[in-house]
Short mmCIF file of C-alpha atoms in Angstrom, two decimals:
data_model
loop_
_atom_site.label_atom_id
_atom_site.label_comp_id
_atom_site.label_asym_id
_atom_site.label_seq_id
_atom_site.Cartn_x
_atom_site.Cartn_y
_atom_site.Cartn_z
CA GLY R 13 -107.62 -65.41 -20.91
CA GLU R 14 -106.62 -62.53 -23.13
CA ASN R 15 -106.14 -59.23 -21.35
CA VAL R 16 -105.16 -55.65 -22.13
CA GLU R 17 -103.96 -53.46 -19.28
CA GLN R 18 -104.05 -49.72 -19.74
CA HIS R 19 -102.37 -47.01 -17.63
CA PRO R 20 -102.96 -44.52 -16.26
CA SER R 21 -106.70 -44.59 -15.62
CA THR R 22 -106.74 -40.79 -15.32
CA LEU R 23 -104.32 -38.27 -16.76
CA SER R 24 -104.36 -34.53 -16.30
CA VAL R 25 -102.04 -32.29 -18.31
CA GLN R 26 -101.64 -28.62 -19.02
CA GLU R 27 -102.55 -27.39 -22.48
CA GLY R 28 -99.51 -27.66 -24.72
CA ASP R 29 -97.90 -30.49 -22.77
CA SER R 30 -97.58 -34.05 -24.03
CA ALA R 31 -99.69 -36.99 -22.87
CA VAL R 32 -98.64 -40.63 -22.92
CA ILE R 33 -100.92 -43.61 -22.41
CA LYS R 34 -99.50 -47.11 -22.14
CA CYS R 35 -100.99 -50.53 -22.78
CA THR R 36 -99.78 -54.07 -22.29
CA TYR R 37 -101.37 -57.11 -23.91
CA SER R 38 -101.16 -60.77 -23.07
CA ASP R 39 -102.08 -62.60 -26.28
CA SER R 40 -98.93 -63.04 -28.35
CA ALA R 41 -101.13 -63.66 -31.41
CA SER R 42 -102.28 -60.02 -31.32
CA ASN R 43 -101.12 -58.12 -34.37
CA TYR R 44 -103.48 -55.17 -34.72
CA PHE R 45 -103.63 -52.35 -32.17
CA PRO R 46 -106.21 -49.59 -32.62
CA TRP R 47 -106.74 -46.58 -30.38
CA TYR R 48 -110.17 -45.05 -29.89
CA LYS R 49 -111.24 -41.70 -28.49
CA GLN R 50 -114.62 -41.46 -26.80
CA GLU R 51 -116.12 -38.12 -25.86
CA LEU R 52 -118.81 -38.02 -23.21
CA GLY R 53 -121.98 -39.76 -24.36
CA LYS R 54 -120.63 -40.42 -27.85
CA ARG R 55 -119.37 -43.38 -29.82
CA PRO R 56 -115.73 -44.51 -29.72
CA GLN R 57 -113.92 -43.16 -32.75
CA LEU R 58 -110.74 -44.61 -34.21
CA ILE R 59 -107.91 -42.08 -34.02
CA ILE R 60 -104.92 -44.18 -35.01
CA ASP R 61 -103.94 -47.82 -35.37
CA ILE R 62 -100.80 -49.83 -35.83
CA ARG R 63 -100.10 -53.28 -37.20
CA SER R 64 -97.44 -55.62 -35.92
CA ASN R 65 -95.11 -55.20 -38.87
CA VAL R 66 -94.56 -51.54 -37.91
CA GLY R 67 -92.86 -50.14 -34.82
CA GLU R 68 -94.16 -46.60 -34.96
CA LYS R 69 -96.83 -44.59 -36.72
CA LYS R 70 -97.52 -40.88 -36.61
CA ASP R 71 -100.47 -38.74 -37.64
CA GLN R 72 -100.00 -35.02 -36.93
CA ARG R 73 -99.99 -34.64 -33.12
CA ILE R 74 -100.69 -38.31 -32.45
CA ALA R 75 -98.20 -41.16 -32.55
CA VAL R 76 -98.31 -44.79 -31.54
CA THR R 77 -95.35 -47.03 -30.77
CA LEU R 78 -95.32 -50.81 -30.54
CA ASN R 79 -92.85 -53.14 -28.86
CA LYS R 80 -93.93 -56.67 -29.77
CA THR R 81 -91.19 -58.31 -27.74
CA ALA R 82 -92.37 -56.64 -24.57
CA LYS R 83 -96.05 -56.69 -25.65
CA HIS R 84 -96.31 -52.95 -25.02
CA PHE R 85 -97.83 -50.21 -27.11
CA SER R 86 -98.28 -46.55 -26.33
CA LEU R 87 -100.19 -43.50 -27.50
CA HIS R 88 -98.42 -40.16 -27.55
CA ILE R 89 -100.28 -36.88 -27.96
CA THR R 90 -98.14 -33.78 -28.34
CA GLU R 91 -99.15 -30.12 -27.95
CA THR R 92 -102.37 -31.14 -26.21
CA GLN R 93 -105.46 -29.00 -26.60
CA PRO R 94 -108.65 -28.80 -24.49
CA GLU R 95 -110.55 -30.65 -27.22
CA ASP R 96 -108.26 -33.64 -26.66
CA SER R 97 -110.06 -34.17 -23.35
CA ALA R 98 -111.86 -37.51 -23.60
CA VAL R 99 -111.54 -41.17 -22.69
CA TYR R 100 -108.98 -43.07 -24.75
CA PHE R 101 -109.15 -46.83 -25.23
CA CYS R 102 -106.41 -49.07 -26.53
CA ALA R 103 -107.24 -52.46 -28.00
CA ALA R 104 -105.50 -55.57 -29.22
CA SER R 105 -106.77 -57.91 -31.87
CA PRO R 106 -105.35 -61.28 -32.94
CA ASN R 107 -105.30 -62.53 -36.49
CA THR R 108 -106.21 -66.05 -35.49
CA GLY R 109 -109.10 -67.92 -34.01
CA GLY R 110 -112.07 -65.79 -33.15
CA PHE R 111 -110.53 -62.38 -33.90
CA LYS R 112 -111.73 -61.07 -30.56
CA THR R 113 -110.75 -57.48 -30.00
CA ILE R 114 -109.89 -56.89 -26.36
CA PHE R 115 -110.12 -53.32 -25.09
CA GLY R 116 -108.21 -51.72 -22.26
CA ALA R 117 -110.17 -50.15 -19.42
CA GLY R 118 -109.66 -46.64 -20.75
CA THR R 119 -107.78 -43.49 -19.76
CA ARG R 120 -109.66 -40.32 -18.93
CA LEU R 121 -107.55 -37.44 -20.23
CA PHE R 122 -108.12 -33.91 -18.94
CA VAL R 123 -106.36 -31.07 -20.72
CA LYS R 124 -106.41 -27.91 -18.65
CA ALA R 125 -106.45 -24.59 -20.46
CA ASP X 18 -120.98 -40.19 -38.72
CA SER X 19 -119.47 -43.67 -39.04
CA GLY X 20 -122.23 -45.07 -41.26
CA VAL X 21 -123.27 -47.60 -38.60
CA THR X 22 -126.80 -47.07 -37.34
CA GLN X 23 -128.41 -48.34 -34.17
CA THR X 24 -131.98 -48.25 -32.97
CA PRO X 25 -133.46 -47.34 -30.65
CA LYS X 26 -131.30 -44.59 -29.19
CA HIS X 27 -132.79 -44.96 -25.73
CA LEU X 28 -134.72 -47.80 -24.14
CA ILE X 29 -136.29 -47.87 -20.70
CA THR X 30 -137.80 -51.09 -19.43
CA ALA X 31 -138.46 -53.08 -16.28
CA THR X 32 -136.68 -56.01 -14.71
CA GLY X 33 -137.65 -59.35 -16.14
CA GLN X 34 -138.53 -57.92 -19.54
CA ARG X 35 -137.02 -58.67 -22.94
CA VAL X 36 -135.71 -56.14 -25.45
CA THR X 37 -134.22 -56.19 -28.93
CA LEU X 38 -131.51 -53.83 -30.10
CA ARG X 39 -130.92 -53.34 -33.79
CA CYS X 40 -127.80 -52.51 -35.76
CA SER X 41 -127.22 -51.79 -39.44
CA PRO X 42 -123.57 -51.98 -40.52
CA ARG X 43 -121.82 -49.66 -42.95
CA SER X 44 -122.51 -50.43 -46.56
CA GLY X 45 -120.26 -53.27 -47.67
CA ASP X 46 -119.23 -54.36 -44.18
CA LEU X 47 -119.70 -58.05 -43.45
CA SER X 48 -118.87 -58.20 -39.74
CA VAL X 49 -120.93 -56.88 -36.87
CA TYR X 50 -119.70 -56.71 -33.29
CA TRP X 51 -121.65 -56.03 -30.09
CA TYR X 52 -120.15 -54.35 -27.01
CA GLN X 53 -121.52 -53.45 -23.59
CA GLN X 54 -120.31 -50.34 -21.78
CA SER X 55 -121.52 -49.86 -18.23
CA LEU X 56 -121.28 -46.46 -16.53
CA ASP X 57 -117.69 -45.21 -16.53
CA GLN X 58 -116.48 -48.63 -17.62
CA GLY X 59 -114.61 -49.96 -20.60
CA LEU X 60 -115.94 -51.77 -23.62
CA GLN X 61 -116.83 -55.40 -23.01
CA PHE X 62 -116.89 -57.46 -26.17
CA LEU X 63 -120.04 -59.58 -26.38
CA ILE X 64 -120.16 -61.27 -29.76
CA GLN X 65 -119.17 -60.99 -33.43
CA TYR X 66 -121.02 -62.11 -36.54
CA TYR X 67 -119.47 -62.41 -39.97
CA ASN X 68 -121.67 -62.77 -43.03
CA GLY X 69 -124.49 -64.27 -41.03
CA GLU X 70 -122.49 -66.64 -38.86
CA GLU X 71 -121.22 -66.33 -35.32
CA ARG X 72 -117.48 -65.74 -35.46
CA ALA X 73 -116.31 -64.90 -31.96
CA LYS X 74 -117.85 -64.88 -28.53
CA GLY X 75 -116.87 -62.82 -25.53
CA ASN X 76 -118.43 -62.33 -22.13
CA ILE X 77 -121.99 -62.69 -23.30
CA LEU X 78 -124.53 -63.90 -20.76
CA GLU X 79 -126.79 -66.84 -21.58
CA ARG X 80 -129.76 -64.46 -21.25
CA PHE X 81 -128.39 -62.54 -24.22
CA SER X 82 -128.42 -63.71 -27.82
CA ALA X 83 -127.75 -62.20 -31.19
CA GLN X 84 -128.10 -62.93 -34.85
CA GLN X 85 -127.15 -61.45 -38.20
CA PHE X 86 -129.68 -61.52 -40.99
CA PRO X 87 -129.16 -62.05 -44.75
CA ASP X 88 -129.22 -58.28 -45.31
CA LEU X 89 -126.37 -58.13 -42.74
CA HIS X 90 -128.21 -56.16 -40.11
CA SER X 91 -127.93 -57.60 -36.62
CA GLU X 92 -130.11 -57.81 -33.56
CA LEU X 93 -129.08 -58.26 -29.94
CA ASN X 94 -131.76 -59.80 -27.75
CA LEU X 95 -131.60 -59.28 -24.00
CA SER X 96 -134.03 -61.25 -21.85
CA SER X 97 -134.90 -61.60 -18.16
CA LEU X 98 -133.40 -58.18 -17.71
CA GLU X 99 -131.74 -57.23 -14.45
CA LEU X 100 -130.80 -53.84 -13.04
CA GLY X 101 -127.16 -54.58 -13.79
CA ASP X 102 -127.91 -54.85 -17.50
CA SER X 103 -128.37 -51.10 -17.64
CA ALA X 104 -125.61 -49.90 -19.95
CA LEU X 105 -124.73 -48.41 -23.29
CA TYR X 106 -124.73 -51.08 -25.99
CA PHE X 107 -122.57 -50.38 -29.01
CA CYS X 108 -122.56 -52.10 -32.32
CA ALA X 109 -119.53 -51.88 -34.60
CA SER X 110 -118.94 -53.11 -38.11
CA SER X 111 -115.91 -53.94 -40.22
CA ARG X 112 -115.29 -54.81 -43.85
CA ASN X 113 -114.02 -58.34 -43.39
CA VAL X 114 -113.73 -61.08 -40.81
CA GLY X 115 -111.60 -59.11 -38.36
CA GLY X 116 -108.02 -59.05 -37.15
CA SER X 117 -105.25 -56.95 -38.62
CA SER X 118 -107.01 -56.56 -41.93
CA ASP X 119 -109.94 -54.74 -40.44
CA THR X 120 -110.99 -51.58 -38.67
CA GLN X 121 -114.10 -51.45 -36.54
CA TYR X 122 -116.44 -48.47 -36.85
CA PHE X 123 -118.85 -47.87 -34.02
CA GLY X 124 -122.49 -46.92 -34.09
CA PRO X 125 -123.98 -44.24 -31.80
CA GLY X 126 -125.08 -46.81 -29.22
CA THR X 127 -128.34 -47.71 -27.49
CA ARG X 128 -128.70 -46.62 -23.90
CA LEU X 129 -130.64 -49.26 -21.98
CA THR X 130 -132.09 -48.42 -18.59
CA VAL X 131 -133.63 -51.22 -16.55
CA LEU X 132 -135.84 -50.03 -13.69
#
């Protein structure tokens, strides 16, 4: 069935460094790729998304890249801050059939001050 | 605040019991999605309703059922509860039917504890 693999499961960086989280999806019909940030005990919140007609999107310190041929997409956070510490989920959603959104397993990011 | 509301916030019950979780989508949103998140786990998609009709189904157990009412609020019914059903249950809503035209906004979740 459809699957989204996310790596790494845990990432620890020093404040000010960059963090990169990578995801791979299996369903070639996927064409919408959101990223969510979830702080402890809180709801997942959308931080950035990308659609299949775009290869890269940037919003301040956050950027997402998409390689549809390789079925890879990545989240890049630059100049990390302690408040970036959270669990990040990638997801892939097809534009056909049941529109199921499949989430990756999550990456726990620690930003050390 | 995403505009999606869920009640109750916490629920503690015993094995074998039945509970109902409620979700109200953002104003104007037609789709409601249900997810299960067990401790330190990812988000497991359960089911989606669009404008009152089931649209997509994920890994939802037969003991679980859901519906979306004419006012677009949704309920998730969990029956014959087991210890393993203890989790955070999120509802999300989106404007349309889903896919690349939509963004899902999550509610605060209901934490279910089965003792």
